[in-house]
Amino acid sequence: MSKIELVEALQQELGLESKAEAARTLDAVGAVYLKVLKKAAKGIKKPKKGEAAVKPSVVAPLPGVGNFYLGASAPRKGRNPLDGSSVNVKAKKKISFKAAPSIAAKL
């Protein structure tokens, strides 16, 4: 589903008069979730070498749809698939989404 299709569906579902109004609504919801995720990401520290990864935790529930999770991976050794050489992979923050059981059951 493209953003245009999502805006059209939102307009019909909410009975909004214009697509512009539906687009502003969609953008506002996205902006709110982005602020919440950025704020939560500031509180997650990337692990140092030898430390364990930070387990994902719920930071932004989307009621009836699912939850956004934030966590952090530990630095590790990786492998370059082209030549097989060893490379260092930096620690990084990760975001994931898990659908609510009610949504998964309906699919």
JSON list of C-alpha atoms in Angstrom, two decimals:
[
{"chain": "A", "resi": 1, "resn": "MET", "atom": "CA", "xyz": [0.00, 0.00, 0.00]},
{"chain": "A", "resi": 2, "resn": "SER", "atom": "CA", "xyz": [1.43, 3.35, -1.01]},
{"chain": "A", "resi": 3, "resn": "LYS", "atom": "CA", "xyz": [1.08, 6.54, 1.01]},
{"chain": "A", "resi": 4, "resn": "ILE", "atom": "CA", "xyz": [-1.49, 7.85, -1.49]},
{"chain": "A", "resi": 5, "resn": "GLU", "atom": "CA", "xyz": [-3.60, 4.72, -1.05]},
{"chain": "A", "resi": 6, "resn": "LEU", "atom": "CA", "xyz": [-3.27, 4.98, 2.72]},
{"chain": "A", "resi": 7, "resn": "VAL", "atom": "CA", "xyz": [-4.35, 8.63, 2.67]},
{"chain": "A", "resi": 8, "resn": "GLU", "atom": "CA", "xyz": [-7.38, 7.75, 0.51]},
{"chain": "A", "resi": 9, "resn": "ALA", "atom": "CA", "xyz": [-8.35, 4.91, 2.86]},
{"chain": "A", "resi": 10, "resn": "LEU", "atom": "CA", "xyz": [-7.93, 7.18, 5.88]},
{"chain": "A", "resi": 11, "resn": "GLN", "atom": "CA", "xyz": [-10.08, 9.84, 4.24]},
{"chain": "A", "resi": 12, "resn": "GLN", "atom": "CA", "xyz": [-12.88, 7.34, 3.60]},
{"chain": "A", "resi": 13, "resn": "GLU", "atom": "CA", "xyz": [-12.64, 5.69, 7.02]},
{"chain": "A", "resi": 14, "resn": "LEU", "atom": "CA", "xyz": [-12.72, 8.98, 8.95]},
{"chain": "A", "resi": 15, "resn": "GLY", "atom": "CA", "xyz": [-15.12, 10.73, 6.59]},
{"chain": "A", "resi": 16, "resn": "LEU", "atom": "CA", "xyz": [-12.73, 13.60, 6.01]},
{"chain": "A", "resi": 17, "resn": "GLU", "atom": "CA", "xyz": [-13.56, 16.20, 3.37]},
{"chain": "A", "resi": 18, "resn": "SER", "atom": "CA", "xyz": [-10.19, 16.30, 1.61]},
{"chain": "A", "resi": 19, "resn": "LYS", "atom": "CA", "xyz": [-7.17, 14.15, 0.95]},
{"chain": "A", "resi": 20, "resn": "ALA", "atom": "CA", "xyz": [-4.99, 16.99, 2.25]},
{"chain": "A", "resi": 21, "resn": "GLU", "atom": "CA", "xyz": [-6.68, 16.76, 5.64]},
{"chain": "A", "resi": 22, "resn": "ALA", "atom": "CA", "xyz": [-6.16, 12.99, 5.69]},
{"chain": "A", "resi": 23, "resn": "ALA", "atom": "CA", "xyz": [-2.49, 13.45, 4.70]},
{"chain": "A", "resi": 24, "resn": "ARG", "atom": "CA", "xyz": [-1.97, 15.98, 7.53]},
{"chain": "A", "resi": 25, "resn": "THR", "atom": "CA", "xyz": [-3.56, 13.53, 9.97]},
{"chain": "A", "resi": 26, "resn": "LEU", "atom": "CA", "xyz": [-1.29, 10.71, 8.81]},
{"chain": "A", "resi": 27, "resn": "ASP", "atom": "CA", "xyz": [1.80, 12.94, 8.96]},
{"chain": "A", "resi": 28, "resn": "ALA", "atom": "CA", "xyz": [0.86, 14.12, 12.47]},
{"chain": "A", "resi": 29, "resn": "VAL", "atom": "CA", "xyz": [0.55, 10.55, 13.75]},
{"chain": "A", "resi": 30, "resn": "GLY", "atom": "CA", "xyz": [3.90, 9.68, 12.17]},
{"chain": "A", "resi": 31, "resn": "ALA", "atom": "CA", "xyz": [5.53, 12.75, 13.71]},
{"chain": "A", "resi": 32, "resn": "VAL", "atom": "CA", "xyz": [4.24, 11.86, 17.18]},
{"chain": "A", "resi": 33, "resn": "TYR", "atom": "CA", "xyz": [5.61, 8.32, 16.94]},
{"chain": "A", "resi": 34, "resn": "LEU", "atom": "CA", "xyz": [8.93, 9.58, 15.60]},
{"chain": "A", "resi": 35, "resn": "LYS", "atom": "CA", "xyz": [9.28, 11.94, 18.60]},
{"chain": "A", "resi": 36, "resn": "VAL", "atom": "CA", "xyz": [8.53, 9.10, 21.02]},
{"chain": "A", "resi": 37, "resn": "LEU", "atom": "CA", "xyz": [11.04, 6.78, 19.33]},
{"chain": "A", "resi": 38, "resn": "LYS", "atom": "CA", "xyz": [13.77, 9.46, 19.22]},
{"chain": "A", "resi": 39, "resn": "LYS", "atom": "CA", "xyz": [13.25, 10.25, 22.90]},
{"chain": "A", "resi": 40, "resn": "ALA", "atom": "CA", "xyz": [13.44, 6.56, 23.83]},
{"chain": "A", "resi": 41, "resn": "ALA", "atom": "CA", "xyz": [16.51, 6.03, 21.61]},
{"chain": "A", "resi": 42, "resn": "LYS", "atom": "CA", "xyz": [18.41, 8.69, 23.54]},
{"chain": "A", "resi": 43, "resn": "GLY", "atom": "CA", "xyz": [18.01, 6.59, 26.68]},
{"chain": "A", "resi": 44, "resn": "ILE", "atom": "CA", "xyz": [19.48, 3.46, 25.10]},
{"chain": "A", "resi": 45, "resn": "LYS", "atom": "CA", "xyz": [23.25, 3.22, 25.32]},
{"chain": "A", "resi": 46, "resn": "LYS", "atom": "CA", "xyz": [25.13, 1.26, 22.68]},
{"chain": "A", "resi": 47, "resn": "PRO", "atom": "CA", "xyz": [27.04, -1.61, 24.32]},
{"chain": "A", "resi": 48, "resn": "LYS", "atom": "CA", "xyz": [30.83, -1.47, 24.39]},
{"chain": "A", "resi": 49, "resn": "LYS", "atom": "CA", "xyz": [33.04, -4.32, 23.23]},
{"chain": "A", "resi": 50, "resn": "GLY", "atom": "CA", "xyz": [32.52, -7.32, 25.49]},
{"chain": "A", "resi": 51, "resn": "GLU", "atom": "CA", "xyz": [29.14, -6.11, 26.79]},
{"chain": "A", "resi": 52, "resn": "ALA", "atom": "CA", "xyz": [25.88, -7.88, 26.02]},
{"chain": "A", "resi": 53, "resn": "ALA", "atom": "CA", "xyz": [23.34, -6.48, 23.61]},
{"chain": "A", "resi": 54, "resn": "VAL", "atom": "CA", "xyz": [20.48, -4.39, 24.99]},
{"chain": "A", "resi": 55, "resn": "LYS", "atom": "CA", "xyz": [17.30, -6.43, 24.84]},
{"chain": "A", "resi": 56, "resn": "PRO", "atom": "CA", "xyz": [14.46, -4.76, 22.94]},
{"chain": "A", "resi": 57, "resn": "SER", "atom": "CA", "xyz": [11.76, -3.15, 25.05]},
{"chain": "A", "resi": 58, "resn": "VAL", "atom": "CA", "xyz": [8.39, -1.65, 24.15]},
{"chain": "A", "resi": 59, "resn": "VAL", "atom": "CA", "xyz": [8.65, 2.09, 23.72]},
{"chain": "A", "resi": 60, "resn": "ALA", "atom": "CA", "xyz": [5.69, 3.02, 21.54]},
{"chain": "A", "resi": 61, "resn": "PRO", "atom": "CA", "xyz": [2.56, 0.89, 21.60]},
{"chain": "A", "resi": 62, "resn": "LEU", "atom": "CA", "xyz": [0.11, 1.39, 18.76]},
{"chain": "A", "resi": 63, "resn": "PRO", "atom": "CA", "xyz": [-3.14, 0.20, 20.40]},
{"chain": "A", "resi": 64, "resn": "GLY", "atom": "CA", "xyz": [-4.89, -2.54, 18.49]},
{"chain": "A", "resi": 65, "resn": "VAL", "atom": "CA", "xyz": [-2.11, -2.72, 15.89]},
{"chain": "A", "resi": 66, "resn": "GLY", "atom": "CA", "xyz": [1.17, -3.62, 17.61]},
{"chain": "A", "resi": 67, "resn": "ASN", "atom": "CA", "xyz": [4.23, -2.35, 19.43]},
{"chain": "A", "resi": 68, "resn": "PHE", "atom": "CA", "xyz": [7.47, -0.65, 18.43]},
{"chain": "A", "resi": 69, "resn": "TYR", "atom": "CA", "xyz": [10.55, -2.00, 20.21]},
{"chain": "A", "resi": 70, "resn": "LEU", "atom": "CA", "xyz": [13.98, -0.42, 20.63]},
{"chain": "A", "resi": 71, "resn": "GLY", "atom": "CA", "xyz": [17.17, -2.25, 21.50]},
{"chain": "A", "resi": 72, "resn": "ALA", "atom": "CA", "xyz": [20.87, -2.20, 20.70]},
{"chain": "A", "resi": 73, "resn": "SER", "atom": "CA", "xyz": [23.22, -4.78, 19.23]},
{"chain": "A", "resi": 74, "resn": "ALA", "atom": "CA", "xyz": [26.69, -5.33, 20.63]},
{"chain": "A", "resi": 75, "resn": "PRO", "atom": "CA", "xyz": [29.79, -4.80, 18.48]},
{"chain": "A", "resi": 76, "resn": "ARG", "atom": "CA", "xyz": [30.90, -8.01, 16.83]},
{"chain": "A", "resi": 77, "resn": "LYS", "atom": "CA", "xyz": [33.11, -9.57, 14.20]},
{"chain": "A", "resi": 78, "resn": "GLY", "atom": "CA", "xyz": [31.52, -10.02, 10.80]},
{"chain": "A", "resi": 79, "resn": "ARG", "atom": "CA", "xyz": [32.59, -11.46, 7.48]},
{"chain": "A", "resi": 80, "resn": "ASN", "atom": "CA", "xyz": [32.80, -9.73, 4.13]},
{"chain": "A", "resi": 81, "resn": "PRO", "atom": "CA", "xyz": [30.81, -12.00, 1.78]},
{"chain": "A", "resi": 82, "resn": "LEU", "atom": "CA", "xyz": [32.86, -10.94, -1.27]},
{"chain": "A", "resi": 83, "resn": "ASP", "atom": "CA", "xyz": [36.31, -11.94, -0.10]},
{"chain": "A", "resi": 84, "resn": "GLY", "atom": "CA", "xyz": [35.69, -13.68, 3.24]},
{"chain": "A", "resi": 85, "resn": "SER", "atom": "CA", "xyz": [37.81, -11.24, 5.22]},
{"chain": "A", "resi": 86, "resn": "SER", "atom": "CA", "xyz": [36.95, -10.42, 8.83]},
{"chain": "A", "resi": 87, "resn": "VAL", "atom": "CA", "xyz": [35.44, -7.00, 9.56]},
{"chain": "A", "resi": 88, "resn": "ASN", "atom": "CA", "xyz": [34.40, -5.21, 12.74]},
{"chain": "A", "resi": 89, "resn": "VAL", "atom": "CA", "xyz": [30.68, -4.41, 12.93]},
{"chain": "A", "resi": 90, "resn": "LYS", "atom": "CA", "xyz": [29.87, -1.44, 15.16]},
{"chain": "A", "resi": 91, "resn": "ALA", "atom": "CA", "xyz": [27.21, -1.48, 17.87]},
{"chain": "A", "resi": 92, "resn": "LYS", "atom": "CA", "xyz": [23.95, 0.05, 16.70]},
{"chain": "A", "resi": 93, "resn": "LYS", "atom": "CA", "xyz": [20.45, 0.81, 17.85]},
{"chain": "A", "resi": 94, "resn": "LYS", "atom": "CA", "xyz": [17.70, -1.31, 16.34]},
{"chain": "A", "resi": 95, "resn": "ILE", "atom": "CA", "xyz": [13.99, -0.77, 15.94]},
{"chain": "A", "resi": 96, "resn": "SER", "atom": "CA", "xyz": [11.45, -3.50, 15.39]},
{"chain": "A", "resi": 97, "resn": "PHE", "atom": "CA", "xyz": [7.69, -3.83, 15.24]},
{"chain": "A", "resi": 98, "resn": "LYS", "atom": "CA", "xyz": [5.55, -6.72, 16.37]},
{"chain": "A", "resi": 99, "resn": "ALA", "atom": "CA", "xyz": [1.90, -6.96, 15.33]},
{"chain": "A", "resi": 100, "resn": "ALA", "atom": "CA", "xyz": [-0.72, -7.35, 18.05]},
{"chain": "A", "resi": 101, "resn": "PRO", "atom": "CA", "xyz": [-2.15, -10.87, 18.46]},
{"chain": "A", "resi": 102, "resn": "SER", "atom": "CA", "xyz": [-5.59, -9.57, 17.41]},
{"chain": "A", "resi": 103, "resn": "ILE", "atom": "CA", "xyz": [-4.15, -8.39, 14.06]},
{"chain": "A", "resi": 104, "resn": "ALA", "atom": "CA", "xyz": [-2.17, -11.59, 13.51]},
{"chain": "A", "resi": 105, "resn": "ALA", "atom": "CA", "xyz": [-5.27, -13.71, 14.18]},
{"chain": "A", "resi": 106, "resn": "LYS", "atom": "CA", "xyz": [-7.27, -11.81, 11.55]},
{"chain": "A", "resi": 107, "resn": "LEU", "atom": "CA", "xyz": [-4.73, -12.45, 8.78]}
]
